[in-house]
Coordinates of C-alpha atoms in Angstrom, one line a residue:
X1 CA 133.3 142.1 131.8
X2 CA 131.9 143.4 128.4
X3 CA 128.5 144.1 128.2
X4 CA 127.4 141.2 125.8
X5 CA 128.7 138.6 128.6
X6 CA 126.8 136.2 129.9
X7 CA 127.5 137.4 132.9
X8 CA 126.5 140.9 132.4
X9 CA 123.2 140.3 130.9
X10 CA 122.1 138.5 134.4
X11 CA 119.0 140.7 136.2
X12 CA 120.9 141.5 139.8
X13 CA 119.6 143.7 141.9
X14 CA 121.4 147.3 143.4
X15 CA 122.2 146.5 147.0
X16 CA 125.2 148.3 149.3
X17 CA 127.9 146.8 150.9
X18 CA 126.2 147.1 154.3
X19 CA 123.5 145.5 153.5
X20 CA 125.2 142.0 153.3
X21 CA 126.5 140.3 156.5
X22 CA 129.0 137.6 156.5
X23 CA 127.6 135.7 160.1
X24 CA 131.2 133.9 161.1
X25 CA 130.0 130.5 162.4
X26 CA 127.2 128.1 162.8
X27 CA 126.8 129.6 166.6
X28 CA 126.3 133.1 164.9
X29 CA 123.8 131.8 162.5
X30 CA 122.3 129.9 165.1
X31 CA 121.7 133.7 167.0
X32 CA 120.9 135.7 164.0
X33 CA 117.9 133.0 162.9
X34 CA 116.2 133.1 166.9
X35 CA 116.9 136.9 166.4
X36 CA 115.0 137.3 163.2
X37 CA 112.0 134.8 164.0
X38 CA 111.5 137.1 167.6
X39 CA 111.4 140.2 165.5
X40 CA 109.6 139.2 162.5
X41 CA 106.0 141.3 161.9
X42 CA 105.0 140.3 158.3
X43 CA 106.3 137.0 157.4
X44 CA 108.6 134.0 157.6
X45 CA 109.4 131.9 154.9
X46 CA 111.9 128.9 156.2
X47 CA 113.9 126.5 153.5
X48 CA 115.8 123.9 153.9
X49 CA 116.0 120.0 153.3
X50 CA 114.9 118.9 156.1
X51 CA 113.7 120.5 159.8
X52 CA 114.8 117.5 161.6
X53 CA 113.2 116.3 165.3
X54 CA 116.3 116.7 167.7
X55 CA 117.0 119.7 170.7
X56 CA 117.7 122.5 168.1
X57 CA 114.8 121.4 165.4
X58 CA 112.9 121.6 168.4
X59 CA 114.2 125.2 169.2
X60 CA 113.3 126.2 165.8
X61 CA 110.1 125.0 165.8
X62 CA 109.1 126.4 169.1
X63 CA 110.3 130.0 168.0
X64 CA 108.2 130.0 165.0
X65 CA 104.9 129.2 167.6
X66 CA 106.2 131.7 169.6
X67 CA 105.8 134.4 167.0
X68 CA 102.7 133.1 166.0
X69 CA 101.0 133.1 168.9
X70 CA 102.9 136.7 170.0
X71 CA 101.7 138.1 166.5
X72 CA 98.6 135.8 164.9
X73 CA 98.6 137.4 162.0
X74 CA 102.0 136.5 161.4
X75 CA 102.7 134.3 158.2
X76 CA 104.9 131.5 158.6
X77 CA 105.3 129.1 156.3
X78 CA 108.0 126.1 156.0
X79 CA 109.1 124.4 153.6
X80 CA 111.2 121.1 153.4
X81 CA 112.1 117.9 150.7
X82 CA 108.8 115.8 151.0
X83 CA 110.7 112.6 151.3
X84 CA 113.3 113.2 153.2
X85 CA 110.3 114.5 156.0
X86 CA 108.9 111.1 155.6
X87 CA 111.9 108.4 156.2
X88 CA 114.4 108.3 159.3
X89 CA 118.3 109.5 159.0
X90 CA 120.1 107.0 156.6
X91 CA 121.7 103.7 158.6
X92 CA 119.1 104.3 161.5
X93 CA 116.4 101.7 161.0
X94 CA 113.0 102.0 160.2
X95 CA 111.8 105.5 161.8
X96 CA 108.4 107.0 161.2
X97 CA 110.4 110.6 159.6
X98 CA 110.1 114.2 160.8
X99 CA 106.3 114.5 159.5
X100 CA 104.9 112.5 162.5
X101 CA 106.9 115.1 164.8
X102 CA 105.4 118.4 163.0
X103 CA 101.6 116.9 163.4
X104 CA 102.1 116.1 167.0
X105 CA 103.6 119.5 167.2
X106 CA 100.7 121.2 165.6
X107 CA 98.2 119.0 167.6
X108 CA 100.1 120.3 170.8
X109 CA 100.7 124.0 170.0
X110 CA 97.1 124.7 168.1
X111 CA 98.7 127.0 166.0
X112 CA 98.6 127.3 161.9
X113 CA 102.2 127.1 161.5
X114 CA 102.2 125.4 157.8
X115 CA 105.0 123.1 156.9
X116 CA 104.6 122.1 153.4
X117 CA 106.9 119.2 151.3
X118 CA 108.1 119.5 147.9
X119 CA 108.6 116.6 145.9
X120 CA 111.2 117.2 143.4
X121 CA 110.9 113.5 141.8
X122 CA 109.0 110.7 142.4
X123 CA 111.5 109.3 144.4
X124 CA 114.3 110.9 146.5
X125 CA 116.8 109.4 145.0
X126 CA 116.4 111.5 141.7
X127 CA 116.1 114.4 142.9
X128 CA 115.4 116.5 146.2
X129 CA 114.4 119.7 147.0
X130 CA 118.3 121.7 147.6
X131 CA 116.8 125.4 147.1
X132 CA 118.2 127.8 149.9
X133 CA 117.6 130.7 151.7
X134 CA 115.0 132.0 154.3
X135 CA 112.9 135.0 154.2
X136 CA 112.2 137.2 157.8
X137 CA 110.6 140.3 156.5
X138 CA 113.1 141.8 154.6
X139 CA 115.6 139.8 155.3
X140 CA 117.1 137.0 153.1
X141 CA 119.3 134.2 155.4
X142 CA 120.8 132.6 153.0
X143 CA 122.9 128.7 153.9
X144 CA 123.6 125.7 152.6
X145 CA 122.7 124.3 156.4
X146 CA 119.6 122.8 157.3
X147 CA 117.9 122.8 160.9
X148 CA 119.3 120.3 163.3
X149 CA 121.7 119.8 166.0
X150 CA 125.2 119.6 164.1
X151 CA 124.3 122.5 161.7
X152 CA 123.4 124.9 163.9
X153 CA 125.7 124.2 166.5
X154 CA 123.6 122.8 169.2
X155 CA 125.9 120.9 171.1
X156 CA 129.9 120.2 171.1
X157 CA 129.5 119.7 166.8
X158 CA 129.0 122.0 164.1
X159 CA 129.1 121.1 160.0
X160 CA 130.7 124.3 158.4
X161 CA 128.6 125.8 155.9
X162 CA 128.2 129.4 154.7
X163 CA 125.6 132.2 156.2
X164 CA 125.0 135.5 155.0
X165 CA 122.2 138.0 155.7
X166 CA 120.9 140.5 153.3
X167 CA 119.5 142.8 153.9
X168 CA 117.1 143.9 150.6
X169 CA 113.2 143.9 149.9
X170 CA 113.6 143.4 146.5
X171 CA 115.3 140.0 147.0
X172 CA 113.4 138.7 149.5
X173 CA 110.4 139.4 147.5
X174 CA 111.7 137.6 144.7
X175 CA 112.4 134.7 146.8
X176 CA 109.3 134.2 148.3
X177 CA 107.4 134.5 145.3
X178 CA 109.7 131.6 143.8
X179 CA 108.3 129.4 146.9
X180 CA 104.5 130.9 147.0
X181 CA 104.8 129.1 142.8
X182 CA 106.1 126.0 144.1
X183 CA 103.9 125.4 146.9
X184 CA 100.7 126.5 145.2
X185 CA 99.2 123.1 144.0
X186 CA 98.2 119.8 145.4
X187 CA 101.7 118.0 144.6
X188 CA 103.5 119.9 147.8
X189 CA 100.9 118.6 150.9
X190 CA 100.7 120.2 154.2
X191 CA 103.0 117.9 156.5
X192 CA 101.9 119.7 159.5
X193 CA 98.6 118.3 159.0
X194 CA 97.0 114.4 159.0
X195 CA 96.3 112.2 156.0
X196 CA 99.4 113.2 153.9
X197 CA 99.0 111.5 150.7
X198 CA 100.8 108.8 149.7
X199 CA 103.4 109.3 147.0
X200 CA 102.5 107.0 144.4
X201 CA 99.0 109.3 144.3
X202 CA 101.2 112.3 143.7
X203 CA 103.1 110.6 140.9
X204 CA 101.0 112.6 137.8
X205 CA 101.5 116.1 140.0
X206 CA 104.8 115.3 141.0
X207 CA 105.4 115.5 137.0
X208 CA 103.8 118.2 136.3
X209 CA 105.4 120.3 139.5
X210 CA 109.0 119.4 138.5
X211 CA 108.0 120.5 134.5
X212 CA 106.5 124.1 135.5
X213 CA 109.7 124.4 138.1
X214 CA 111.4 124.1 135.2
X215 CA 110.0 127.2 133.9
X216 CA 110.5 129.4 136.9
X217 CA 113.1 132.2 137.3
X218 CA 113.5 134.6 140.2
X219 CA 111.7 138.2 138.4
X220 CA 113.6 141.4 139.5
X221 CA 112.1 144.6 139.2
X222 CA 114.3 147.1 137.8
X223 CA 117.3 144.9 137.2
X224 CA 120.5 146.6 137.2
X225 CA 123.9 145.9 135.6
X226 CA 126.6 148.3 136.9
X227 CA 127.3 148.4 140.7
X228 CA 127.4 146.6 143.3
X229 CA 124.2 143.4 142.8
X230 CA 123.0 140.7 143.5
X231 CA 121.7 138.0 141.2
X232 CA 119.4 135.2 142.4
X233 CA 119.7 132.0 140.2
X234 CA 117.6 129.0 139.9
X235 CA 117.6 125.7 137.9
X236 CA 116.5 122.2 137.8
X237 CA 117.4 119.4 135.6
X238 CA 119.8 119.4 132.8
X239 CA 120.8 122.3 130.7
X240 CA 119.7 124.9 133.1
X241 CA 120.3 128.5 133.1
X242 CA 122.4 128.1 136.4
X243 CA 124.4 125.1 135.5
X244 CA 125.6 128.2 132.3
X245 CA 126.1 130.6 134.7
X246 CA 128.2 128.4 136.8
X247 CA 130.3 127.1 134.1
X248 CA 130.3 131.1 132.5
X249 CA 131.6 131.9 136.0
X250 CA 134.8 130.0 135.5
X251 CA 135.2 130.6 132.4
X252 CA 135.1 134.3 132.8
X253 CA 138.7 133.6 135.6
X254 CA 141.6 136.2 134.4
X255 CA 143.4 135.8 137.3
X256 CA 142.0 133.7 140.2
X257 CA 139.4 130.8 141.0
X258 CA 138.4 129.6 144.3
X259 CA 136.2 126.0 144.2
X260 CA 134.7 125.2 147.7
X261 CA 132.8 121.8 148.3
X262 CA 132.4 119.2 150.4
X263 CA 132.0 116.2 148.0
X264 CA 134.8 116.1 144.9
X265 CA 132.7 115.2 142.2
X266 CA 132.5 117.5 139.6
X267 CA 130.0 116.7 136.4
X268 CA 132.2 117.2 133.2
X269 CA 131.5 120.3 132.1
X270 CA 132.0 122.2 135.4
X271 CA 135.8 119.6 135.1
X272 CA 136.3 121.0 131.8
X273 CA 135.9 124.6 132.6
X274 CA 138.7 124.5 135.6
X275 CA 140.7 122.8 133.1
X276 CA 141.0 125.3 130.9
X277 CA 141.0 128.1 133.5
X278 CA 144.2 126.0 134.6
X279 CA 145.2 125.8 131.1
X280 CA 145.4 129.8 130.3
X281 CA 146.9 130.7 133.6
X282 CA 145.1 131.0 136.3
X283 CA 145.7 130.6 139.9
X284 CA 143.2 127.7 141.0
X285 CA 142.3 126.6 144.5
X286 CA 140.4 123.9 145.4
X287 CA 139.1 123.9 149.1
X288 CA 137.6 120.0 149.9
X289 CA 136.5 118.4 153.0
X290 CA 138.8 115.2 154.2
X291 CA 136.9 112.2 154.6
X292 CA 136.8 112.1 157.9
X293 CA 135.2 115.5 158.1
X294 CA 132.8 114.3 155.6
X295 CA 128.9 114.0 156.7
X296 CA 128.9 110.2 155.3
X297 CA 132.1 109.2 157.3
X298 CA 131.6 105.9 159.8
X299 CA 134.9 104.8 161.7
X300 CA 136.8 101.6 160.2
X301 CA 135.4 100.3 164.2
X302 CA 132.1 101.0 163.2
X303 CA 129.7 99.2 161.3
X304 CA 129.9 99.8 157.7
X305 CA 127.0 100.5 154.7
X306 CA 127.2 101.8 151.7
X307 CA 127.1 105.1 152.2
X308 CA 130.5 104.9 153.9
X309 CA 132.1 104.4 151.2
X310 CA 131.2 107.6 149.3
X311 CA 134.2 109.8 151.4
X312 CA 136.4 107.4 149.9
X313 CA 135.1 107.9 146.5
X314 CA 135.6 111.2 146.6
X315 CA 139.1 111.1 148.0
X316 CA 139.7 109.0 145.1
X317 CA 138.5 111.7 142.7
X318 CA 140.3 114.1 144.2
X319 CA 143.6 112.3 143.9
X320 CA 143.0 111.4 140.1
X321 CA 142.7 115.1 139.3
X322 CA 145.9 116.1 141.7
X323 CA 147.5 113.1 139.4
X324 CA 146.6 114.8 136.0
X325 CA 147.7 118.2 137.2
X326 CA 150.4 117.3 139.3
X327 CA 152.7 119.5 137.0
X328 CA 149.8 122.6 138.1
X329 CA 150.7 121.7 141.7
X330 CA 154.3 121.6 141.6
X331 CA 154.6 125.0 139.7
X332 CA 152.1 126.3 142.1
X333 CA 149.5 127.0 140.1
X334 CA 147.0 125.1 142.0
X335 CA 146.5 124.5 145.3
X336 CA 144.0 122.0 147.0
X337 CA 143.1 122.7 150.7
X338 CA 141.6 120.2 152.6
X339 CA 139.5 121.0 155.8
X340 CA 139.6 118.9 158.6
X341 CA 138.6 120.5 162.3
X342 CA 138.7 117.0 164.2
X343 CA 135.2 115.9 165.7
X344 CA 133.3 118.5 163.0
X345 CA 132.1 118.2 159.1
X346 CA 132.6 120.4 156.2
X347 CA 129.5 121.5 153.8
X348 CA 130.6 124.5 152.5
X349 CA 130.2 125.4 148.9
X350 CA 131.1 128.3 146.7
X351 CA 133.0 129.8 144.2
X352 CA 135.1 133.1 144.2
X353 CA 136.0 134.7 140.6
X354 CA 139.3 137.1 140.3
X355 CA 138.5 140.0 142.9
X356 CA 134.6 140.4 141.4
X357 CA 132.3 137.6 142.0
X358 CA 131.5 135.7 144.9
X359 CA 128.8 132.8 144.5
X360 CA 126.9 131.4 147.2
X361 CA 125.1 128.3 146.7
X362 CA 123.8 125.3 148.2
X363 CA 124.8 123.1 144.8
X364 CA 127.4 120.4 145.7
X365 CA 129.2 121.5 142.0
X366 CA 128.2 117.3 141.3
X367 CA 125.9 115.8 138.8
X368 CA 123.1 115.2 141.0
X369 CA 123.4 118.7 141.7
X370 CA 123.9 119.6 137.8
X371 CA 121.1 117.1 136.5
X372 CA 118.3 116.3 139.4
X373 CA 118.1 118.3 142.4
X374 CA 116.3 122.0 142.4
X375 CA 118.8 124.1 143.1
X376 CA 119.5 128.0 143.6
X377 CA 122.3 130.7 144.1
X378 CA 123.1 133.5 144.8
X379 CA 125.9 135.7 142.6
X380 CA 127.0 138.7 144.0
X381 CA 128.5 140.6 141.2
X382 CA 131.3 143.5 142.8
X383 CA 132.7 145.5 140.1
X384 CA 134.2 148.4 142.1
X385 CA 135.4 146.4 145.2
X386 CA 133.0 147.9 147.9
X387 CA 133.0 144.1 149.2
X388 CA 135.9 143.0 149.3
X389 CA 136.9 143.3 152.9
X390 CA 134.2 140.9 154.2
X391 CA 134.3 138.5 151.4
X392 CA 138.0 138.4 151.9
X393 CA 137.4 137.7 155.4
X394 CA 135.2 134.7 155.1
X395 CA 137.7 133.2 152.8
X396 CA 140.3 133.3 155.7
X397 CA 137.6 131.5 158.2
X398 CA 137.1 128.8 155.9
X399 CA 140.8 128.5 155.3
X400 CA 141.4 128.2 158.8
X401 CA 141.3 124.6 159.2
X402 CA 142.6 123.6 156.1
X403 CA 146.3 121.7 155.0
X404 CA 147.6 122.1 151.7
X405 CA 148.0 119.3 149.6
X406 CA 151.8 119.4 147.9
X407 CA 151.3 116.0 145.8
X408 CA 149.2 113.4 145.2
X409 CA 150.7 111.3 147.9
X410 CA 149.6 113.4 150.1
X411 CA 145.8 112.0 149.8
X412 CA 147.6 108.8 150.0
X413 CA 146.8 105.4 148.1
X414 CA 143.6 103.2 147.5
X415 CA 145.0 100.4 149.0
X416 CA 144.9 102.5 152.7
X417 CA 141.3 102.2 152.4
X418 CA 139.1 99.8 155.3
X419 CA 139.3 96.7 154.0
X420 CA 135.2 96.6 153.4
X421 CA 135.4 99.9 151.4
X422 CA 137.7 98.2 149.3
X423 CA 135.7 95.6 148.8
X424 CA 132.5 97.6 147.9
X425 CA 134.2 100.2 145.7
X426 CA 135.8 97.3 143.6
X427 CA 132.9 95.4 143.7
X428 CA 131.1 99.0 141.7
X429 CA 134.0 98.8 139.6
X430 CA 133.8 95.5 138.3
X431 CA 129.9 95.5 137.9
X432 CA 130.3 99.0 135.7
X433 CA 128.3 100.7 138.5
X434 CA 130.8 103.3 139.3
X435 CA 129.9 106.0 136.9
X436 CA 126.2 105.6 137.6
X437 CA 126.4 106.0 141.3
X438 CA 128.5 109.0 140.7
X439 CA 125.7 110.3 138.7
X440 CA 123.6 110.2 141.4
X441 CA 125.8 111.5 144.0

């Protein structure tokens, strides 16, 4: 990398290669966030989409009360997608949304344990709140996952993701300060607390929220370019100064390139980069979810919406670009994995760079992802290989329930889809749909 790259002329900050901790599993994580919360003195700063009311959302919620009360001067503060808190799980009826459960929970425990929502949009469905990573102290927990039963392992299910603690002050006080900016107006309301306004009253600060996010960056004291860093990245909307990085990320492959993500969708200029990293040579790998381990996935037995369908859309994408490369396949040049641990789901994302970068992110590598939701990563730039053991070693896990795809064929034929998927898919095709509801996947 030569100095006048992108790349180089990130901020990271210096941290050392036992300061970041690859947790193996969602059980792991599970431990390591109860660990944290019990031992936390000065703050805890929780992210995700959505804290959702089941037995482990519970478990969360009662921890953080239990270090409040333990240690009142404790400051907690969560923070989840506004209206995803406010609407019951997709395909589930009319539900009165997680919100209701944090007031009663506040009413019950007496506690000021603040759960704020952050509207990204005016509605959800252009745009959610996808930032990552928690804050305990010093500590930075950083996951795609989100707090319920299936991603933190509660019961017999688990949803793969990615979980790594780092251990730095300087990065956890950049991150906070991101989310102390975002919260500090009228547009992100208290959810914890009665009254929350309604949303078409937040419409003018909703606006103005998503134009100043637009405007934020993590700040890093002392930046540093040689060694062993770490970069935090953030961006919303199009043109972004992560979407570059992403893109500059592939571009910058020599000599290999590892995709991970649940959901095959890529927007075109992320698609045009691993084309041309395929084009001068390098060894690509592609690691996708099958549809059945796919969140969206309903059995042909069960009922069927239109969400459904999305597993198949994305098999289908997936098979269009293993057409147009097949010549990259057969030379073995690229190589597509697909995950599938029957019973479990897939929501791992990332991207590995020649024997240097590793990126973790919460960003689906999609256009929703590229052009509406807020989104954040973090690059951890290893020049000298002090890292590569562990990084090396949480490739393998994620590798372990994966099948290679040899052709095409393999991810078998359109006409093998449930008869209603079908139906609905060529129904988007013949109304000119298609590319807009990939848009906004």
């Amino acid at each position: 990398m030569t100095l006048d790259s992108p790349l180089a002329r990130l901020p990271g900050i210096a941290i050392t290669p036992d300061a970041i901790e690859v947790l193996a599993d969602a059980a792991s994580y599970r431990r390591a966030l109860f660990d944290l919360i019990e031992g936390a003195t000065r703050r805890i700063v929780l992210v995700a989409l959505y804290l959702q009311e089941d037995e482990a959302g519970q478990e969360v919620l009662d921890a953080l009360y239990r270090a409040k009360a333990a240690r009142p001067e404790l400051d907690i503060t969560v923070v989840v997608d506004l209206f995803r808190a406010q609407r019951g799980l997709l395909g589930a009826g009319k539900q009165p949304g997680n919100a209701a459960w944090y007031q009663a929970q506040r009413r019950l425990q007496g506690l000021d344990v603040a759960i704020h929502g952050v509207p990204v949009q005016t509605r959800e469905l252009f745009g959610v709140l996808h930032l990552k990573g928690s804050v305990i102290d010093d500590c930075v927990l950083y996951t795609g996952a989100s707090f319920n039963n299936v991603y933190l392992h509660r019961f017999d299910r688990y949803r793969l993701d990615r979980y790594h603690l780092l251990r730095s002050p300087a990065l956890a006080d950049s991150m906070v300060q991101v989310v102390r900016q975002i919260i500090d107006g009228d547009a992100t309301p208290r959810l914890d607390q009665p009254d929350v306004p309604d949303s078409r009253s937040l419409r003018g600060k909703i606006r103005r929220l998503r134009e100043r996010m637009r405007q934020l960056q993590y700040r890093v004291a002392l930046p540093v370019s040689e060694g062993l860093r770490v970069v935090p990245l953030l961006g919303i909307g199009r043109g972004n100064a992560l979407n570059y990085t992403l893109c500059a990320l592939v571009r910058a492959a020599r000599g290999e390139l590892v995709v991970c993500t649940p959901y095959f969708n890529p927007p075109r200029m992320l698609m045009r980069e691993i084309r041309l990293a395929l084009a001068r040579g390098v060894q690509v790998e592609l690691i996708v979810g099958h549809r059945t381990a796919n969140d969206f996935y309903v059995a042909p037995e069960e009922p069927f919406s239109a969400s459904a369908a999305l597993p198949y859309l994305y098999e289908d994408n997936l098979r269009a670009f293993a057409r147009r490369q097949h010549r990259a396949l057969e030379r073995g040049q690229l190589h597509i994995r697909m995950w599938n641990d029957p019973g479990h789901t897939f929501h791992a994302k990332g991207l590995w760079v020649d024997q240097r970068y590793s990126l973790l992110t919460g960003n689906n590598f999609n256009p929703r992802g590229f052009n509406l939701d807020l989104e954040n990563a973090l690059l951890i730039d290893d020049p000298d290989g002090e890292w590569l053991a562990p990084r090396q070693a949480e490739l393998d896990g994620i590798r372990r329930h994966t099948e290679q795809v040899d052709h095409a064929s393999d991810l078998g034929e359109k006409g093998d889809h449930p008869k209603k998927v079908r139906t609905f898919l060529r129904r988007l095709r013949y109304t000119r749909l298609e590319p807009l509801i990939k848009r906004m996947l």
